[in-house]
PDB file of C-alpha atoms in Angstrom:
ATOM      1  CA  MET A   1       0.000   0.000   0.000  1.00 72.00           C
ATOM      2  CA  ASP A   2       2.870   2.383   0.797  1.00 78.00           C
ATOM      3  CA  ASP A   3       4.196   1.948  -2.744  1.00 83.00           C
ATOM      4  CA  PHE A   4       0.828   2.980  -4.182  1.00 85.00           C
ATOM      5  CA  ILE A   5       0.759   6.066  -1.960  1.00 85.00           C
ATOM      6  CA  LYS A   6       4.341   6.945  -2.875  1.00 87.00           C
ATOM      7  CA  GLN A   7       3.565   6.511  -6.553  1.00 89.00           C
ATOM      8  CA  LYS A   8       0.431   8.683  -6.447  1.00 89.00           C
ATOM      9  CA  LEU A   9       2.084  11.368  -4.333  1.00 89.00           C
ATOM     10  CA  SER A  10       5.471  11.337  -6.076  1.00 90.00           C
ATOM     11  CA  GLY A  11       5.000  14.842  -7.485  1.00 90.00           C
ATOM     12  CA  LEU A  12       3.927  16.220  -4.112  1.00 90.00           C
ATOM     13  CA  LEU A  13       6.830  14.486  -2.373  1.00 90.00           C
ATOM     14  CA  ASP A  14       9.290  15.936  -4.910  1.00 90.00           C
ATOM     15  CA  LEU A  15       7.912  19.426  -4.309  1.00 89.00           C
ATOM     16  CA  LEU A  16       8.143  19.024  -0.554  1.00 89.00           C
ATOM     17  CA  ARG A  17      11.779  17.908  -0.880  1.00 88.00           C
ATOM     18  CA  ASN A  18      12.574  20.915  -3.089  1.00 84.00           C
ATOM     19  CA  PRO A  19      13.982  23.772  -0.987  1.00 82.00           C
ATOM     20  CA  GLY A  20      12.786  26.314  -3.580  1.00 82.00           C
ATOM     21  CA  ILE A  21       9.102  25.574  -3.050  1.00 80.00           C
ATOM     22  CA  LYS A  22       7.211  28.563  -1.713  1.00 79.00           C
ATOM     23  CA  SER A  23       5.321  26.656   0.992  1.00 86.00           C
ATOM     24  CA  LYS A  24       3.840  23.315   1.905  1.00 88.00           C
ATOM     25  CA  GLN A  25       0.421  24.803   1.127  1.00 89.00           C
ATOM     26  CA  ALA A  26       1.564  25.608  -2.415  1.00 89.00           C
ATOM     27  CA  ALA A  27       2.617  21.983  -2.848  1.00 89.00           C
ATOM     28  CA  PHE A  28      -0.775  20.780  -1.607  1.00 90.00           C
ATOM     29  CA  ASN A  29      -2.465  23.193  -4.029  1.00 90.00           C
ATOM     30  CA  ALA A  30      -0.463  21.840  -6.952  1.00 90.00           C
ATOM     31  CA  TYR A  31      -1.251  18.180  -6.220  1.00 91.00           C
ATOM     32  CA  TYR A  32      -4.813  18.460  -4.943  1.00 92.00           C
ATOM     33  CA  GLY A  33      -6.149  15.839  -7.370  1.00 92.00           C
ATOM     34  CA  ASP A  34      -3.571  13.234  -6.380  1.00 92.00           C
ATOM     35  CA  LEU A  35      -4.178  13.907  -2.693  1.00 92.00           C
ATOM     36  CA  THR A  36      -7.912  13.483  -3.232  1.00 92.00           C
ATOM     37  CA  GLN A  37      -7.412  10.061  -4.811  1.00 92.00           C
ATOM     38  CA  VAL A  38      -5.117   8.862  -2.026  1.00 92.00           C
ATOM     39  CA  LYS A  39      -7.321  10.342   0.718  1.00 92.00           C
ATOM     40  CA  GLU A  40     -10.260   8.261  -0.504  1.00 92.00           C
ATOM     41  CA  ILE A  41      -8.241   5.100   0.101  1.00 92.00           C
ATOM     42  CA  VAL A  42      -6.168   5.751   3.235  1.00 93.00           C
ATOM     43  CA  SER A  43      -6.272   7.968   6.322  1.00 92.00           C
ATOM     44  CA  TRP A  44      -4.457  11.244   6.837  1.00 92.00           C
ATOM     45  CA  GLU A  45      -2.289   9.529   9.435  1.00 93.00           C
ATOM     46  CA  LYS A  46      -0.995   7.099   6.816  1.00 92.00           C
ATOM     47  CA  ILE A  47      -0.451   9.874   4.246  1.00 91.00           C
ATOM     48  CA  VAL A  48       1.515  11.959   6.766  1.00 92.00           C
ATOM     49  CA  GLU A  49       3.555   8.897   7.776  1.00 92.00           C
ATOM     50  CA  VAL A  50       4.589   8.292   4.156  1.00 91.00           C
ATOM     51  CA  MET A  51       5.397  11.988   3.700  1.00 91.00           C
ATOM     52  CA  LYS A  52       7.595  11.930   6.787  1.00 91.00           C
ATOM     53  CA  GLN A  53       9.431   8.794   5.619  1.00 90.00           C
ATOM     54  CA  GLU A  54      10.044  10.209   2.143  1.00 89.00           C
ATOM     55  CA  THR A  55      10.771  13.871   2.885  1.00 89.00           C
ATOM     56  CA  GLY A  56      11.685  14.099   6.559  1.00 88.00           C
ATOM     57  CA  ILE A  57       9.051  16.791   7.033  1.00 86.00           C
ATOM     58  CA  THR A  58       7.059  16.333  10.215  1.00 85.00           C
ATOM     59  CA  PHE A  59       3.506  17.554  10.605  1.00 84.00           C
ATOM     60  CA  ASP A  60       0.449  15.880  12.001  1.00 90.00           C
ATOM     61  CA  ALA A  61      -2.644  14.551  10.253  1.00 91.00           C
ATOM     62  CA  ARG A  62      -4.725  17.510  11.393  1.00 94.00           C
ATOM     63  CA  THR A  63      -2.334  19.957   9.731  1.00 92.00           C
ATOM     64  CA  ALA A  64      -2.413  17.993   6.485  1.00 92.00           C
ATOM     65  CA  SER A  65      -6.191  17.829   6.623  1.00 93.00           C
ATOM     66  CA  ASN A  66      -6.434  21.588   7.211  1.00 94.00           C
ATOM     67  CA  MET A  67      -4.101  22.327   4.295  1.00 93.00           C
ATOM     68  CA  TYR A  68      -6.140  20.038   2.061  1.00 93.00           C
ATOM     69  CA  GLY A  69      -9.350  21.746   3.220  1.00 94.00           C
ATOM     70  CA  ARG A  70      -7.944  25.185   2.363  1.00 93.00           C
ATOM     71  CA  THR A  71      -7.074  23.969  -1.111  1.00 93.00           C
ATOM     72  CA  ARG A  72     -10.518  22.407  -1.576  1.00 92.00           C
ATOM     73  CA  ARG A  73     -12.279  25.625  -0.546  1.00 92.00           C
ATOM     74  CA  LYS A  74     -10.056  27.657  -2.854  1.00 91.00           C
ATOM     75  CA  ILE A  75     -10.798  25.385  -5.812  1.00 89.00           C
ATOM     76  CA  GLU A  76     -14.542  25.297  -5.088  1.00 88.00           C
ATOM     77  CA  LEU A  77     -14.622  29.089  -4.800  1.00 87.00           C
ATOM     78  CA  THR A  78     -12.844  29.437  -8.134  1.00 85.00           C
ATOM     79  CA  GLU A  79     -15.217  26.973  -9.806  1.00 84.00           C
ATOM     80  CA  ASN A  80     -18.243  28.808  -8.370  1.00 83.00           C
ATOM     81  CA  LYS A  81     -16.959  32.147  -9.657  1.00 81.00           C
ATOM     82  CA  ILE A  82     -16.443  30.685 -13.127  1.00 82.00           C
ATOM     83  CA  ALA A  83     -19.904  29.099 -13.117  1.00 80.00           C
ATOM     84  CA  LYS A  84     -21.533  32.354 -11.979  1.00 78.00           C
ATOM     85  CA  LYS A  85     -19.614  34.337 -14.589  1.00 76.00           C
ATOM     86  CA  ASN A  86     -20.712  31.946 -17.334  1.00 75.00           C
ATOM     87  CA  SER A  87     -24.349  32.014 -16.223  1.00 72.00           C
ATOM     88  CA  ILE A  88     -24.348  35.812 -15.964  1.00 66.00           C
ATOM     89  CA  THR A  89     -22.803  36.082 -19.418  1.00 63.00           C
ATOM     90  CA  SER A  90     -25.497  33.827 -20.886  1.00 60.00           C
ATOM     91  CA  ALA A  91     -28.267  35.726 -19.128  1.00 57.00           C
ATOM     92  CA  ASP A  92     -26.830  39.047 -20.323  1.00 61.00           C
ATOM     93  CA  LYS A  93     -26.790  37.816 -23.917  1.00 65.00           C
ATOM     94  CA  VAL A  94     -30.446  36.778 -23.713  1.00 60.00           C
ATOM     95  CA  GLN A  95     -31.345  40.076 -22.054  1.00 64.00           C
ATOM     96  CA  GLU A  96     -29.474  42.098 -24.690  1.00 64.00           C
ATOM     97  CA  ALA A  97     -31.171  40.178 -27.503  1.00 62.00           C
ATOM     98  CA  GLY A  98     -34.563  40.901 -25.914  1.00 62.00           C
ATOM     99  CA  LYS A  99     -33.737  44.605 -25.621  1.00 62.00           C
ATOM    100  CA  GLU A 100     -32.663  44.763 -29.272  1.00 62.00           C
ATOM    101  CA  ASP A 101     -35.895  43.095 -30.375  1.00 59.00           C
ATOM    102  CA  LYS A 102     -37.957  45.537 -28.320  1.00 59.00           C
ATOM    103  CA  GLN A 103     -36.021  48.484 -29.753  1.00 57.00           C
ATOM    104  CA  ASN A 104     -36.515  47.244 -33.326  1.00 58.00           C
ATOM    105  CA  ILE A 105     -40.244  46.803 -32.754  1.00 59.00           C
ATOM    106  CA  ALA A 106     -40.482  50.231 -31.120  1.00 53.00           C
ATOM    107  CA  THR A 107     -38.729  51.954 -34.034  1.00 54.00           C
ATOM    108  CA  GLN A 108     -41.005  50.239 -36.552  1.00 63.00           C
ATOM    109  CA  LYS A 109     -44.181  51.278 -34.700  1.00 63.00           C
ATOM    110  CA  LYS A 110     -43.343  54.958 -34.134  1.00 68.00           C
ATOM    111  CA  VAL A 111     -45.927  57.398 -35.383  1.00 68.00           C
ATOM    112  CA  SER A 112     -45.357  61.022 -36.162  1.00 73.00           C
ATOM    113  CA  ASN A 113     -48.815  62.457 -35.419  1.00 79.00           C
ATOM    114  CA  PRO A 114     -52.073  61.549 -33.649  1.00 78.00           C
ATOM    115  CA  GLY A 115     -53.849  60.753 -36.932  1.00 80.00           C
ATOM    116  CA  ASP A 116     -51.321  58.043 -37.741  1.00 79.00           C
ATOM    117  CA  LEU A 117     -51.764  56.646 -34.249  1.00 77.00           C
ATOM    118  CA  ARG A 118     -55.530  56.415 -34.768  1.00 81.00           C
ATOM    119  CA  LYS A 119     -55.007  54.607 -38.067  1.00 81.00           C
ATOM    120  CA  LEU A 120     -52.557  52.209 -36.450  1.00 77.00           C
ATOM    121  CA  ARG A 121     -54.969  51.377 -33.642  1.00 79.00           C
ATOM    122  CA  ASN A 122     -57.945  50.902 -35.958  1.00 83.00           C
ATOM    123  CA  ARG A 123     -56.314  48.742 -38.594  1.00 80.00           C
ATOM    124  CA  PRO A 124     -57.533  45.164 -38.862  1.00 80.00           C
ATOM    125  CA  ILE A 125     -55.093  42.420 -37.960  1.00 76.00           C
ATOM    126  CA  ASP A 126     -54.812  39.501 -40.345  1.00 74.00           C
ATOM    127  CA  LEU A 127     -53.226  36.467 -38.647  1.00 75.00           C
ATOM    128  CA  ASP A 128     -51.853  35.174 -41.952  1.00 74.00           C
ATOM    129  CA  ASP A 129     -49.917  38.406 -42.374  1.00 68.00           C
ATOM    130  CA  LEU A 130     -48.471  38.065 -38.876  1.00 69.00           C
ATOM    131  CA  LYS A 131     -47.056  34.634 -39.691  1.00 67.00           C
ATOM    132  CA  GLU A 132     -45.076  36.182 -42.541  1.00 59.00           C
ATOM    133  CA  GLY A 133     -43.225  38.447 -40.142  1.00 55.00           C
ATOM    134  CA  ASP A 134     -45.336  41.608 -39.988  1.00 48.00           C
TER     135      ASP A 134
END
């Protein structure tokens, strides 16, 4: 089982060994997907034990869990923002199309004097003409 964990977390372990890495949290952020897969199979205690054996870095399961939770919240927040942005963009497009249609109809129906308005109101409406786009 340890070999499977080491294999799945090899990228994370390499980052943790690298002295140039910004922080442990940055490493967790980069390998969130791999951590998720391993976490579904084994406990945080086992993951931390393997990390300690491979990198010499000591932290407890609670710390690892908290770091993972921060990454998860960050990713979920980003996904929610993208989803909201996409839904707002779609709604705006529909709204703009509706406004353009209303403006086109309004410009076609403008009358210049009250007599024209009376004629417009009194004209008969033929449903066959409406189907052709009138």
